[in-house]
Structure formats: C-alpha cells, structure tokens
CSV table of C-alpha atoms and ligand atoms in Angstrom, one decimal:
chain,number,residue,atom,x,y,z
A,20,MET,CA,0.2,-43.1,-4.8
A,21,ALA,CA,-2.4,-44.7,-7.0
A,22,GLY,CA,-6.1,-44.3,-6.7
A,23,PHE,CA,-8.1,-46.5,-9.0
A,24,VAL,CA,-11.8,-46.2,-9.6
A,25,VAL,CA,-14.2,-48.8,-11.1
A,26,VAL,CA,-17.6,-47.5,-12.1
A,27,GLY,CA,-20.6,-48.8,-14.0
A,28,SER,CA,-21.2,-47.0,-17.4
A,29,GLN,CA,-24.8,-48.1,-18.1
A,30,TRP,CA,-27.6,-49.2,-15.8
A,31,GLY,CA,-25.6,-51.4,-13.4
A,32,ASP,CA,-24.6,-55.1,-13.6
A,33,GLU,CA,-21.9,-54.5,-16.1
A,34,GLY,CA,-19.5,-56.9,-14.3
A,35,LYS,CA,-17.9,-54.4,-11.9
A,36,GLY,CA,-17.5,-57.1,-9.2
A,37,LYS,CA,-15.5,-59.3,-11.5
A,38,ILE,CA,-13.1,-56.5,-12.5
A,39,VAL,CA,-12.7,-55.3,-8.9
A,40,ASP,CA,-11.8,-58.8,-7.8
A,41,LEU,CA,-9.3,-59.0,-10.6
A,42,LEU,CA,-7.6,-55.7,-9.7
A,43,GLY,CA,-8.0,-56.5,-6.0
A,44,ALA,CA,-5.0,-58.8,-6.1
A,45,HIS,CA,-2.8,-55.7,-6.6
A,46,MET,CA,-4.6,-53.5,-4.0
A,47,ASN,CA,-3.9,-52.5,-0.4
A,48,MET,CA,-7.4,-51.3,0.1
A,49,VAL,CA,-10.8,-51.7,-1.7
A,50,VAL,CA,-13.4,-49.1,-0.8
A,51,ARG,CA,-17.1,-48.9,-1.4
A,52,PHE,CA,-18.2,-45.2,-1.5
A,53,GLN,CA,-21.9,-45.1,-2.2
A,54,GLY,CA,-25.1,-47.1,-2.4
A,55,GLY,CA,-25.8,-50.0,-0.1
A,56,ASN,CA,-27.0,-53.6,-0.4
A,57,ASN,CA,-29.0,-52.7,-3.5
A,58,ALA,CA,-25.7,-53.7,-5.2
A,59,GLY,CA,-25.2,-57.3,-6.3
A,60,HIS,CA,-21.6,-57.9,-7.5
A,61,THR,CA,-20.6,-61.3,-8.7
A,62,VAL,CA,-17.2,-62.8,-8.4
A,63,VAL,CA,-16.4,-66.2,-9.9
A,64,VAL,CA,-13.2,-68.0,-8.9
A,65,ASN,CA,-12.6,-71.6,-10.1
A,66,GLY,CA,-16.3,-72.0,-10.9
A,67,LYS,CA,-17.3,-70.9,-7.4
A,68,LYS,CA,-19.7,-67.9,-7.5
A,69,THR,CA,-19.8,-65.3,-4.7
A,70,VAL,CA,-22.3,-62.5,-4.8
A,71,LEU,CA,-21.5,-59.4,-2.7
A,72,HIS,CA,-24.0,-56.8,-1.7
A,73,LEU,CA,-22.3,-54.6,0.9
A,74,LEU,CA,-18.9,-56.0,1.2
A,75,PRO,CA,-16.4,-54.8,-1.3
A,76,SER,CA,-15.6,-57.3,-4.1
A,77,GLY,CA,-12.0,-57.2,-3.0
A,78,ILE,CA,-13.0,-59.3,0.0
A,79,LEU,CA,-11.7,-62.6,-1.4
A,80,ASN,CA,-8.2,-61.1,-1.3
A,81,HIS,CA,-7.3,-61.1,2.3
A,82,ASP,CA,-4.3,-58.7,1.9
A,83,ALA,CA,-6.5,-55.7,0.9
A,84,LEU,CA,-8.3,-53.9,3.7
A,85,CYS,CA,-12.0,-53.8,2.8
A,86,MET,CA,-13.6,-50.4,3.6
A,87,ILE,CA,-17.2,-49.5,3.6
A,88,GLY,CA,-16.9,-45.7,3.2
A,89,PRO,CA,-18.8,-42.7,4.6
A,90,GLY,CA,-21.1,-42.4,1.6
A,91,VAL,CA,-22.5,-45.9,1.9
A,92,VAL,CA,-25.8,-46.6,3.6
A,93,ILE,CA,-25.2,-49.7,5.8
A,94,ASN,CA,-27.8,-52.2,6.8
A,95,PRO,CA,-25.9,-53.7,9.7
A,96,PHE,CA,-28.0,-56.9,9.8
A,97,VAL,CA,-27.2,-57.5,6.1
A,98,LEU,CA,-23.6,-56.7,6.7
A,99,LEU,CA,-23.2,-59.3,9.5
A,100,SER,CA,-25.1,-61.9,7.7
A,101,GLU,CA,-22.9,-61.4,4.6
A,102,ILE,CA,-19.9,-61.8,6.8
A,103,ASP,CA,-21.3,-64.9,8.5
A,104,THR,CA,-22.0,-66.5,5.1
A,105,LEU,CA,-18.5,-65.9,3.8
A,106,GLU,CA,-16.9,-67.0,7.1
A,107,LYS,CA,-18.9,-70.2,7.0
A,108,GLN,CA,-17.4,-70.9,3.6
A,109,GLY,CA,-13.9,-70.5,5.1
A,110,GLN,CA,-13.4,-66.9,3.9
A,111,PRO,CA,-12.1,-64.7,6.7
A,112,CYS,CA,-13.6,-61.2,7.0
A,113,ASP,CA,-11.5,-59.7,9.7
A,114,HIS,CA,-10.2,-57.2,7.2
A,115,VAL,CA,-13.6,-55.4,6.9
A,116,ARG,CA,-13.9,-51.9,8.3
A,117,ILE,CA,-16.8,-49.5,8.3
A,118,SER,CA,-16.8,-45.7,8.4
A,119,ASP,CA,-18.0,-44.0,11.5
A,120,ARG,CA,-19.6,-41.4,9.3
A,121,ALA,CA,-21.7,-43.8,7.2
A,122,HIS,CA,-25.5,-43.8,7.8
A,123,LEU,CA,-27.2,-46.8,9.2
A,124,LEU,CA,-29.9,-48.2,7.0
A,125,MET,CA,-32.6,-49.1,9.5
A,126,PRO,CA,-35.5,-51.7,9.4
A,127,TYR,CA,-38.0,-48.8,8.9
A,128,HIS,CA,-36.2,-47.7,5.8
A,129,VAL,CA,-36.7,-51.1,4.3
A,130,ARG,CA,-40.4,-51.2,5.2
A,131,ILE,CA,-41.0,-47.7,3.9
A,132,ASP,CA,-39.3,-48.5,0.6
A,133,GLU,CA,-41.5,-51.6,0.3
A,134,LEU,CA,-44.7,-49.7,1.2
A,135,GLN,CA,-43.8,-46.8,-1.2
A,136,GLU,CA,-43.4,-49.2,-4.0
A,137,LYS,CA,-46.5,-51.2,-3.1
A,138,THR,CA,-48.7,-48.1,-3.0
A,139,ALA,CA,-47.2,-46.1,-5.9
A,140,GLY,CA,-49.2,-47.8,-8.7
A,141,ASP,CA,-48.0,-46.6,-12.1
A,142,ARG,CA,-45.4,-44.4,-10.3
A,143,LYS,CA,-43.5,-47.4,-8.9
A,144,LEU,CA,-39.8,-47.2,-9.6
A,145,GLY,CA,-38.9,-50.9,-9.3
A,146,THR,CA,-36.4,-50.4,-6.5
A,147,THR,CA,-34.6,-53.3,-4.9
A,148,LYS,CA,-36.8,-52.6,-1.8
A,149,ASN,CA,-33.7,-52.5,0.4
A,150,GLY,CA,-34.5,-49.1,1.9
A,151,ILE,CA,-31.9,-47.2,-0.1
A,152,GLY,CA,-34.0,-44.1,-1.0
A,153,PRO,CA,-35.6,-43.7,2.4
A,154,CYS,CA,-32.2,-43.9,4.1
A,155,TYR,CA,-30.6,-41.3,1.8
A,156,ALA,CA,-33.7,-39.1,2.3
A,157,ASP,CA,-33.2,-39.1,6.0
A,158,LYS,CA,-29.5,-38.4,5.5
A,159,TYR,CA,-30.3,-35.3,3.5
A,160,THR,CA,-33.1,-34.1,5.8
A,161,ARG,CA,-30.6,-34.5,8.6
A,162,THR,CA,-32.5,-37.0,10.6
A,163,GLY,CA,-30.4,-40.1,9.9
A,164,ILE,CA,-28.6,-42.2,12.5
A,165,ARG,CA,-24.9,-42.8,11.8
A,166,VAL,CA,-22.5,-45.6,12.5
A,167,CYS,CA,-20.6,-43.5,15.1
A,168,ASP,CA,-23.9,-43.2,17.1
A,169,LEU,CA,-23.5,-46.9,17.9
A,170,ARG,CA,-20.5,-46.0,20.0
A,171,ASP,CA,-22.6,-44.1,22.5
A,172,TRP,CA,-25.5,-46.3,23.4
A,173,ASP,CA,-27.5,-43.6,25.1
A,174,VAL,CA,-27.2,-41.3,22.1
A,175,PHE,CA,-28.2,-44.2,19.8
A,176,CYS,CA,-31.3,-45.1,21.9
A,177,GLU,CA,-32.4,-41.5,22.1
A,178,LYS,CA,-32.1,-40.9,18.4
A,179,LEU,CA,-33.9,-44.1,17.7
A,180,LYS,CA,-36.8,-43.3,20.0
A,181,TYR,CA,-37.3,-39.9,18.4
A,182,THR,CA,-37.0,-41.1,14.8
A,183,LEU,CA,-39.0,-44.3,15.3
A,184,GLU,CA,-42.0,-42.3,16.6
A,185,ARG,CA,-42.1,-40.3,13.4
A,186,LYS,CA,-41.4,-43.3,11.2
A,187,ASN,CA,-44.2,-45.3,12.8
A,188,ALA,CA,-46.6,-42.4,12.2
A,189,GLU,CA,-45.6,-42.3,8.5
A,190,ILE,CA,-45.9,-46.1,8.2
A,191,THR,CA,-49.3,-46.4,9.8
A,192,LYS,CA,-51.0,-43.1,8.7
A,193,LEU,CA,-49.6,-42.8,5.2
A,194,TYR,CA,-49.3,-46.4,4.2
A,195,ASP,CA,-51.5,-48.3,6.6
A,196,GLY,CA,-48.5,-50.5,7.4
A,197,GLU,CA,-47.2,-52.3,10.5
A,198,PRO,CA,-45.4,-50.1,13.0
A,199,PHE,CA,-42.2,-51.1,14.8
A,200,ASP,CA,-41.8,-51.7,18.5
A,201,TYR,CA,-39.1,-49.5,20.0
A,202,ASP,CA,-38.0,-52.0,22.7
A,203,GLU,CA,-37.7,-54.8,20.2
A,204,MET,CA,-35.6,-52.7,17.9
A,205,VAL,CA,-33.3,-51.6,20.8
A,206,GLN,CA,-32.8,-55.3,21.6
A,207,GLN,CA,-32.0,-56.1,18.0
A,208,PHE,CA,-29.3,-53.5,17.9
A,209,ALA,CA,-28.0,-54.4,21.4
A,210,GLY,CA,-27.5,-57.9,20.0
A,211,ILE,CA,-25.3,-56.8,17.1
A,212,ARG,CA,-23.5,-53.7,18.5
A,213,GLU,CA,-20.6,-55.6,20.1
A,214,ARG,CA,-19.7,-57.2,16.8
A,215,LEU,CA,-19.9,-53.9,14.9
A,216,LEU,CA,-17.9,-51.7,17.3
A,217,PRO,CA,-14.4,-53.2,16.4
A,218,MET,CA,-15.0,-52.6,12.7
A,219,ILE,CA,-15.8,-48.9,13.1
A,220,CYS,CA,-13.0,-46.5,12.1
A,221,ASP,CA,-12.2,-43.1,10.7
A,222,ALA,CA,-12.3,-44.2,7.1
A,223,VAL,CA,-11.4,-40.8,5.7
A,224,ASP,CA,-8.1,-40.8,7.6
A,225,LYS,CA,-7.3,-44.4,6.7
A,226,VAL,CA,-8.0,-44.1,3.0
A,227,ASN,CA,-6.1,-40.8,2.7
A,228,LYS,CA,-3.1,-42.2,4.7
A,229,ALA,CA,-3.0,-45.2,2.4
A,230,LEU,CA,-3.0,-43.1,-0.7
A,231,ASP,CA,-0.5,-40.6,0.7
A,232,SER,CA,1.9,-43.4,1.6
A,233,GLY,CA,1.9,-44.7,-1.9
A,234,LYS,CA,-0.5,-47.6,-1.4
A,235,ASN,CA,-2.9,-48.8,-4.1
A,236,VAL,CA,-6.5,-48.1,-3.3
A,237,LEU,CA,-9.4,-49.2,-5.4
A,238,PHE,CA,-12.8,-47.4,-5.2
A,239,GLU,CA,-15.6,-49.8,-6.1
A,240,GLY,CA,-18.7,-48.1,-7.6
A,241,ALA,CA,-22.1,-49.7,-7.2
A,242,GLN,CA,-24.9,-49.1,-9.7
A,243,ALA,CA,-24.0,-46.9,-12.6
A,244,ASN,CA,-24.1,-43.5,-14.4
A,245,MET,CA,-27.6,-44.0,-15.7
A,246,LEU,CA,-28.8,-44.7,-12.2
A,247,ASP,CA,-27.1,-41.6,-10.8
A,248,ILE,CA,-29.3,-39.2,-8.8
A,249,ASN,CA,-28.3,-36.2,-11.0
A,250,TYR,CA,-27.5,-37.7,-14.4
A,251,GLY,CA,-29.6,-40.8,-14.7
A,252,THR,CA,-33.1,-41.3,-16.0
A,253,TYR,CA,-34.7,-39.5,-13.1
A,254,PRO,CA,-36.8,-40.5,-11.2
A,255,TYR,CA,-35.9,-44.0,-12.3
A,256,VAL,CA,-32.6,-43.9,-10.6
A,257,THR,CA,-31.0,-44.7,-7.3
A,258,SER,CA,-30.4,-42.2,-4.5
A,259,SER,CA,-26.6,-41.7,-4.7
A,260,SER,CA,-23.8,-40.7,-7.1
A,261,PRO,CA,-22.2,-43.8,-8.5
A,262,THR,CA,-19.5,-41.7,-10.3
A,263,ALA,CA,-15.9,-40.7,-9.9
A,264,ALA,CA,-17.2,-37.5,-8.3
A,265,GLY,CA,-19.1,-39.8,-5.9
A,266,VAL,CA,-15.7,-41.2,-4.8
A,267,CYS,CA,-14.6,-37.7,-3.7
A,268,GLU,CA,-17.8,-37.1,-1.8
A,269,GLY,CA,-18.4,-40.6,-0.5
A,270,ALA,CA,-14.9,-41.5,0.5
A,271,GLY,CA,-13.5,-38.1,1.5
A,272,VAL,CA,-10.8,-38.2,-1.2
A,273,SER,CA,-9.6,-35.3,-3.4
A,274,PRO,CA,-10.1,-35.6,-7.2
A,275,LYS,CA,-6.3,-35.1,-7.4
A,276,LYS,CA,-5.8,-38.5,-5.9
A,277,LEU,CA,-7.7,-40.4,-8.5
A,278,ASP,CA,-5.3,-41.7,-11.1
A,279,ARG,CA,-7.2,-44.2,-13.2
A,280,ILE,CA,-11.0,-44.2,-13.7
A,281,ILE,CA,-12.1,-47.4,-15.3
A,282,GLY,CA,-15.6,-47.6,-16.7
A,283,ILE,CA,-17.1,-51.1,-17.0
A,284,VAL,CA,-19.1,-51.4,-20.2
A,285,LYS,CA,-21.3,-54.4,-21.0
A,286,ALA,CA,-21.1,-55.2,-24.7
A,287,TYR,CA,-24.9,-54.8,-24.8
A,288,SER,CA,-27.4,-53.1,-22.4
A,289,THR,CA,-29.4,-54.3,-19.5
A,290,ARG,CA,-31.7,-52.6,-17.0
A,291,VAL,CA,-33.5,-53.9,-13.9
A,292,GLY,CA,-36.6,-52.0,-12.7
A,293,GLU,CA,-38.7,-49.5,-14.4
A,294,GLY,CA,-37.6,-46.5,-16.5
A,295,PRO,CA,-36.7,-45.6,-20.1
A,296,PHE,CA,-34.6,-47.9,-22.2
A,297,VAL,CA,-34.3,-46.7,-25.8
A,298,THR,CA,-32.5,-49.8,-27.2
A,299,GLU,CA,-34.6,-52.3,-25.3
A,300,LEU,CA,-35.5,-55.6,-27.1
A,301,LEU,CA,-38.9,-57.2,-26.6
A,302,ASP,CA,-38.5,-60.2,-28.8
A,303,GLU,CA,-36.8,-63.6,-28.9
A,304,THR,CA,-33.3,-61.9,-29.2
A,305,CYS,CA,-33.9,-60.4,-25.8
A,306,ASP,CA,-34.7,-63.9,-24.4
A,307,MET,CA,-31.6,-65.3,-26.1
A,308,ILE,CA,-29.4,-62.6,-24.5
A,309,ARG,CA,-31.1,-63.0,-21.1
A,310,GLU,CA,-30.6,-66.8,-21.0
A,311,LYS,CA,-27.2,-66.9,-22.5
A,312,GLY,CA,-26.0,-63.9,-20.4
A,313,ALA,CA,-27.8,-65.2,-17.2
A,314,GLU,CA,-29.3,-61.8,-17.0
A,315,TYR,CA,-31.2,-62.1,-13.7
A,316,GLY,CA,-30.7,-59.7,-10.9
A,317,ALA,CA,-27.9,-60.7,-8.5
A,318,THR,CA,-29.8,-59.0,-5.7
A,319,THR,CA,-33.5,-59.5,-6.5
A,320,GLY,CA,-33.4,-62.3,-9.0
A,321,ARG,CA,-35.6,-60.2,-11.3
A,322,PRO,CA,-35.2,-60.9,-15.0
A,323,ARG,CA,-33.1,-58.0,-16.5
A,324,ARG,CA,-34.4,-56.1,-19.5
A,325,CYS,CA,-32.0,-56.5,-22.4
A,326,GLY,CA,-31.1,-54.4,-25.4
A,327,TRP,CA,-28.4,-53.3,-27.8
A,328,LEU,CA,-25.4,-51.2,-26.8
A,329,ASP,CA,-26.3,-47.6,-26.4
A,330,LEU,CA,-23.3,-45.5,-27.1
A,331,PRO,CA,-24.7,-42.0,-26.2
A,332,VAL,CA,-25.5,-43.6,-22.7
A,333,VAL,CA,-21.9,-44.8,-22.4
A,334,ARG,CA,-20.5,-41.5,-23.7
A,335,GLN,CA,-22.3,-39.7,-20.9
A,336,ALA,CA,-20.5,-42.0,-18.5
A,337,VAL,CA,-17.2,-41.3,-20.2
A,338,THR,CA,-17.8,-37.5,-19.9
A,339,ILE,CA,-19.1,-37.3,-16.4
A,340,ASN,CA,-16.6,-39.7,-14.9
A,341,GLY,CA,-13.7,-38.6,-17.0
A,342,LEU,CA,-13.0,-42.3,-17.8
A,343,THR,CA,-9.3,-43.0,-18.5
A,344,ASP,CA,-10.1,-46.6,-19.5
A,345,ILE,CA,-12.9,-48.9,-20.5
A,346,ALA,CA,-13.2,-52.5,-19.6
A,347,VAL,CA,-15.7,-54.3,-22.0
A,348,THR,CA,-17.5,-57.3,-20.5
A,349,LYS,CA,-19.8,-60.1,-21.7
A,350,ILE,CA,-18.9,-59.7,-25.4
A,351,ASP,CA,-18.9,-63.5,-25.5
A,352,ILE,CA,-22.7,-63.4,-25.2
A,353,LEU,CA,-22.9,-61.7,-28.6
A,354,SER,CA,-21.3,-64.6,-30.4
A,355,GLY,CA,-23.6,-66.2,-33.0
A,356,LEU,CA,-25.4,-63.0,-34.2
A,357,LYS,CA,-25.2,-62.3,-37.9
A,358,GLU,CA,-25.1,-58.5,-37.3
A,359,ILE,CA,-25.2,-56.4,-34.2
A,360,PRO,CA,-27.0,-53.1,-34.0
A,361,VAL,CA,-25.2,-50.4,-32.0
A,362,CYS,CA,-27.1,-47.2,-31.1
A,363,THR,CA,-25.2,-44.0,-32.0
A,364,GLY,CA,-28.0,-41.5,-31.6
A,365,TYR,CA,-31.7,-40.9,-31.0
A,366,ARG,CA,-34.3,-39.5,-33.3
A,367,ILE,CA,-36.8,-37.3,-31.3
A,368,ASN,CA,-39.5,-35.3,-33.1
A,369,GLY,CA,-37.6,-35.5,-36.4
A,370,LYS,CA,-34.3,-34.4,-35.0
A,371,THR,CA,-31.3,-36.5,-34.3
A,372,TYR,CA,-29.4,-36.3,-31.0
A,373,ASP,CA,-26.2,-38.0,-29.8
A,374,THR,CA,-26.7,-37.1,-26.2
A,375,VAL,CA,-29.1,-38.5,-23.6
A,376,PRO,CA,-32.1,-36.2,-23.2
A,377,ALA,CA,-33.2,-35.3,-19.6
A,378,SER,CA,-37.0,-35.4,-20.3
A,379,LEU,CA,-38.8,-38.7,-19.8
A,380,ASN,CA,-41.2,-37.8,-22.6
A,381,ASP,CA,-38.3,-37.3,-25.0
A,382,LEU,CA,-36.8,-40.6,-24.0
A,383,ALA,CA,-40.1,-42.3,-24.4
A,384,SER,CA,-40.5,-41.1,-27.9
A,385,ALA,CA,-36.8,-41.5,-28.9
A,386,GLU,CA,-36.1,-43.9,-31.8
A,387,PRO,CA,-32.7,-45.4,-31.7
A,388,VAL,CA,-30.4,-44.7,-34.7
A,389,TYR,CA,-28.4,-47.9,-35.3
A,390,GLU,CA,-25.2,-48.7,-37.0
A,391,TYR,CA,-25.1,-52.4,-37.9
A,392,LEU,CA,-21.8,-54.1,-37.2
A,393,PRO,CA,-21.1,-57.6,-38.7
A,394,GLY,CA,-21.2,-60.4,-36.1
A,395,TRP,CA,-19.1,-63.5,-35.5
A,396,SER,CA,-20.0,-67.1,-34.8
A,397,GLU,CA,-17.1,-68.5,-32.7
A,398,ASP,CA,-17.3,-69.2,-29.0
A,399,ILE,CA,-14.7,-66.8,-27.6
A,400,SER,CA,-14.8,-67.6,-23.9
A,401,GLU,CA,-11.5,-69.4,-24.0
A,402,ILE,CA,-9.6,-66.9,-26.0
A,403,ARG,CA,-6.9,-64.9,-24.1
A,404,SER,CA,-5.3,-62.6,-26.7
A,405,PHE,CA,-6.8,-59.8,-28.7
A,406,GLU,CA,-5.4,-61.1,-32.0
A,407,GLY,CA,-7.0,-64.5,-31.2
A,408,LEU,CA,-10.5,-62.9,-31.3
A,409,PRO,CA,-12.5,-63.1,-34.6
A,410,GLU,CA,-11.9,-60.1,-36.7
A,411,ASN,CA,-15.5,-58.8,-36.4
A,412,CYS,CA,-15.3,-59.1,-32.6
A,413,ARG,CA,-12.1,-57.0,-32.7
A,414,ASN,CA,-13.8,-54.5,-34.9
A,415,TYR,CA,-16.7,-54.3,-32.5
A,416,VAL,CA,-14.3,-53.4,-29.7
A,417,ARG,CA,-12.4,-51.0,-31.9
A,418,PHE,CA,-15.7,-49.3,-33.0
A,419,MET,CA,-16.6,-48.7,-29.3
A,420,GLU,CA,-13.1,-47.4,-28.6
A,421,SER,CA,-13.0,-44.9,-31.5
A,422,TRP,CA,-16.6,-43.7,-31.0
A,423,LEU,CA,-16.0,-43.2,-27.3
A,424,LYS,CA,-12.5,-41.8,-27.8
A,425,THR,CA,-11.4,-43.8,-24.8
A,426,PRO,CA,-8.9,-46.7,-24.7
A,427,VAL,CA,-10.2,-50.2,-24.0
A,428,CYS,CA,-7.8,-51.7,-21.4
A,429,LEU,CA,-9.5,-55.1,-21.0
A,430,VAL,CA,-12.0,-57.3,-22.7
A,431,SER,CA,-13.8,-59.8,-20.5
A,432,VAL,CA,-15.0,-63.0,-22.2
A,433,SER,CA,-16.2,-65.2,-19.3
A,434,PRO,CA,-17.4,-64.8,-15.7
A,435,GLU,CA,-14.2,-66.4,-14.4
A,436,ARG,CA,-11.5,-64.3,-12.8
A,437,GLU,CA,-9.1,-65.4,-15.5
A,438,GLY,CA,-11.5,-64.9,-18.5
A,439,ASN,CA,-9.9,-61.7,-19.8
A,440,ILE,CA,-7.9,-60.3,-22.6
A,441,ILE,CA,-5.6,-57.5,-21.4
A,442,LEU,CA,-5.0,-54.8,-23.9
A,443,LYS,CA,-3.3,-52.3,-21.7
A,444,LYS,CA,-1.8,-53.0,-18.3
A,445,LEU,CA,-3.2,-50.9,-15.5
A,446,LEU,CA,-0.6,-51.8,-12.9
B,7,GDP,P1,-22.0,-55.9,-11.3
B,7,GDP,O1,-23.2,-55.6,-10.5
B,7,GDP,O2,-21.5,-54.8,-12.2
B,7,GDP,O3,-20.8,-56.4,-10.4
B,7,GDP,O4,-22.4,-57.1,-12.2
B,7,GDP,P2,-23.3,-58.4,-11.8
B,7,GDP,O5,-22.5,-59.3,-11.0
B,7,GDP,O6,-24.6,-58.0,-11.2
B,7,GDP,O7,-23.7,-59.0,-13.2
B,7,GDP,C1,-22.7,-59.4,-14.1
B,7,GDP,C2,-22.9,-60.9,-14.4
B,7,GDP,O8,-22.1,-61.2,-15.5
B,7,GDP,C3,-22.3,-61.8,-13.3
B,7,GDP,O9,-23.1,-63.0,-13.3
B,7,GDP,C4,-20.9,-62.1,-13.8
B,7,GDP,O10,-20.5,-63.3,-13.2
B,7,GDP,C5,-21.1,-62.2,-15.2
B,7,GDP,N1,-19.9,-61.7,-16.1
B,7,GDP,C6,-19.1,-60.7,-15.8
B,7,GDP,N2,-18.2,-60.6,-16.9
B,7,GDP,C7,-18.6,-61.6,-17.8
B,7,GDP,C8,-18.1,-61.9,-19.1
B,7,GDP,O11,-17.2,-61.3,-19.7
B,7,GDP,N3,-18.8,-62.9,-19.7
B,7,GDP,C9,-19.8,-63.6,-19.2
B,7,GDP,N4,-20.4,-64.5,-19.9
B,7,GDP,N5,-20.3,-63.3,-17.9
B,7,GDP,C10,-19.7,-62.3,-17.3
B,8,IMO,P1,-25.1,-53.1,-9.1
B,8,IMO,O1,-24.1,-52.4,-8.2
B,8,IMO,C1,-28.8,-52.7,-11.4
B,8,IMO,C2,-31.9,-50.1,-9.7
B,8,IMO,C3,-33.1,-50.8,-9.3
B,8,IMO,C4,-34.1,-49.7,-9.5
B,8,IMO,C5,-33.3,-48.4,-9.2
B,8,IMO,C6,-33.6,-47.9,-7.8
B,8,IMO,O2,-25.2,-54.5,-8.9
B,8,IMO,O3,-24.8,-52.7,-10.5
B,8,IMO,P2,-32.8,-48.7,-5.4
B,8,IMO,O4,-33.0,-50.0,-4.7
B,8,IMO,O5,-31.4,-48.3,-5.6
B,8,IMO,O6,-33.6,-47.5,-4.8
B,8,IMO,O7,-33.4,-48.9,-6.9
B,8,IMO,O8,-32.0,-48.8,-9.3
B,8,IMO,N1,-30.6,-50.7,-9.1
B,8,IMO,C7,-29.8,-51.5,-9.8
B,8,IMO,N2,-29.8,-52.0,-11.0
B,8,IMO,N3,-27.7,-52.9,-10.7
B,8,IMO,C8,-27.6,-52.4,-9.4
B,8,IMO,O9,-26.5,-52.5,-8.7
B,8,IMO,C9,-28.7,-51.6,-8.9
B,8,IMO,N4,-28.9,-51.0,-7.8
B,8,IMO,C10,-30.1,-50.4,-7.9
B,8,IMO,O10,-33.4,-51.9,-10.0
B,8,IMO,O11,-34.4,-49.6,-10.9
B,9,MG,MG1,-25.1,-56.3,-10.0
C-alpha cells in the first residue's frame, strides 16, 4: 500500500501539476480531494502545455484512474468542457470518476462570488470568481446540492427549486444582480445529466480498496497551505483545506494510509489575489521574475505578485502537513542574480519571529529578515544531475533543506516533464 500526497507549500502555483504528472506514471489512481476549478495546474509534455482545473493532473496517463473526490466542489459544466477540450485533442477521458458525495458548484455560486467581489470595495479578496467560497458556504450551512442528488431527478429538481428561490432573493436584494430562471436551469442540468451519471461512484470505497490492495494512489492538492481556511492569511484564503489533513477529510482516507507527503516549494514566492505578502517585490526584479517565470495565473491570467522565498511560510507547511519530502521548482528562474535574499524571520514591533503571525496587522507591519545567499549565472534548465548544478545553486537547495529540516527529493529546472534532478527516489 502506498498513499502519496502532493501539496502546495506557499500560495499556490508552485508547480504541483508538473510533479503530479511526473509521479502519475507510477500511479494506479490520482485523486483530487479539495478545491474546485479555482486550481490551474500546468503540465508540459514535449512542449505541449495542458492546463487542468478540475481534472486531476494524472489525466494524461490513461492507466491511472482519475478521481474527483468527496471534498471537491464540482462545477459540472466546467468538468464536461474540460473533458471535451482534452478529448478533441485526442486525449481520452473515460478514466474520470466523480464522487457521489462531492458538492455541485452551481451557476448561482459563480454569480454570487462575482457580485460579492464586485461590491466588496476594499474588502475584496481577489478570488478566482469561480464560486468556490459560496459553494463551500452552502455545504457547511447544509443547503448544498450533491452529485448523488443527480441520480434522483425529482430530488434534484426539488432541491434546486427550494435553493434557487433563496439564492435569487440574495442575488437581487443584496447585490441588485440578475436572478436565474428555474426552468432554464433545470433544462441545463437535464442536458448534461446523462453524461455525468456514468462517472458517479462511491469514491471513498474505490480509493480505500485501491490503497488496501497495495495500489499506488496519489492525492493531488490544489491551492496551498497559506491559502488554507484555517492556517492561511485569513480572510485572504480559499474555502478548503489544501493540506495532508484535507486528504483524510476530503477523500475519506485514514492518516495511517498516507506514506509520503511531498510539499512543492517554488524557489521564490508568488501570490495571486489580495492579502499579505511580506517578501513581496515591487520593483524591476519583480518584473524580471514575472516575465522569466511566466508568472501569470493559469486560471485567471492575472499577473502574479512575486517576491523572495519566505522560509517561515514554508516551515508552516512542513509542520502542518508533516512533509516527508520537498520538491523544489523553478530554481532555474533565479539564474543570473548576484545574490538572492531568503527570508528567515519577521521583525514586528521590534521583536523577531520565525513563525507566521495570525494577525493581518502584524503581517502588514512585518519587516522580512533576510539572509543573502550568493547567486549563479548559468542557465540550468538542461542540467539533470545535482552535481552538475552550479555550486551556489546547490548551496541554495541545501540551505532550504537544512533550514526546513526536510529532505529535498527533487529539483525541477524546467516546465517540461523531464526537466528534473532526482535526489531521492520516491518509488
Ligand atoms: P500549480 O498550480 O502548482 O500546478 O502550478 P501552475 O501550473 O499554476 O504554475 C506553475 C508554472 O510553472 C507552470 O507554468 C509550469 O509549467 C511552470 N513550471 C513548473 N516547474 C517549473 C520549473 O522548474 N521551471 C520553470 N521554468 N517552470 C516551471
Ligand atoms: P493552484 O491549485 C493560486 C487564490 C485566489 C484568491 C484566493 C481565494 O493553481 O495552486 P478562491 O477562488 O479560491 O475563493 O480565491 O485564493 N487562489 C489561488 N492562488 N493558485 C491557486 O490554485 C489558487 N486557487 C485560489 O487568487 O486570492
Ligand atoms: Mg496554479
């Protein structure tokens, strides 16, 4: 039995999709356990880029069943259009399954997310406007509609009627927005239901049976620790738990079954949307990193905010996830810098901390404490052995490893599936 977990260790977009695709070749199943189509996971194979939002990044490997687990919020229209796009490109998707327990992300969730953001003024969160927060809110107020409800059409229609009345009241009265027509929405769902039904399964049973029979199962996190609903920079977070604990909750798996927990760490920091970012750069170095690293949102196209590596942030991910391994990505983007600042603490009101404070005010006033590591000038994207890397680049990796007290299993040096240096074999 081997349960593998890939999670983001910063603010998302660390390169989780690339690593999931790489490990996917050895997996019998790849499982999404939280989030929804707010994720944008990029996989590059032979120069061809595929961006996945709801489908697991193991999708290109047809031998692994691709499961969308109970903890995910599923926009069924997005799911089918993602499948259609891939199938048009000759990529079969008959190995996709969706959990009967997952919640349906409905058109009104998207509209409410958009309207909340539009009317929030200074309080806007910078969400992906995909309805994630409103859908999870309904789940926890116990008014959500689940995938299994699609099986019984009368139940589905009755729940939709009841919910839509309330949602339309919210949309029109609170936000002065456009209401939805019930009959139209019923028609929309009637049009996709037949395609969805064969994909629906008891994911908890399937995932646990796979693990119990010795199969390799990979759990693919979306977002990251700093966007976690409990441990992120609240309220500038997403509405789920993108952690190893989130696997247990969102896939119905015991913590005892998780063998390797791999945290993906970008060699610098990026963030999309609003919220505190202590090591943020606001100068031409930021532009350089953004352009060289193609730091534009894979879901929204928004320019990502860029900054230096923040080790207290990553250490929180190490602790909360219990990371067994770290995969460092995008270190190739740092080539050409004379020296590279790495944040090892924060100075707040004259005191130094090496943990991430909860309070937004503390984070806003925090000054990063930097250690300056010497840089390297060589292009490293074609290097495939650790010894082949420039000494200062190796030292950068070793510095992360010793500060975080967690082994680095892999260093990624290009977006391509093969662009890796393996330090420790995981399988
Ligand atoms: P995810 O959300 O964590 O899957 O990451 P994204 O796909 O949103 O963003 C990561 C971006 O970096 C994608 O465009 C990847 O193709 C790219 N990428 C991943 N690893 C590397 C790497 O080691 N070097 C470079 N240059 N690009 C990488
Ligand atoms: P992947 O899986 C980066 C951010 C949004 C916003 C906040 C809340 O590709 O790493 P939401 O739509 O979830 O309510 O937005 O979270 N966010 C991400 N940032 N990568 C992601 O996913 C993200 N998913 C959500 O920008 O700040
Ligand atoms: Mg992404």
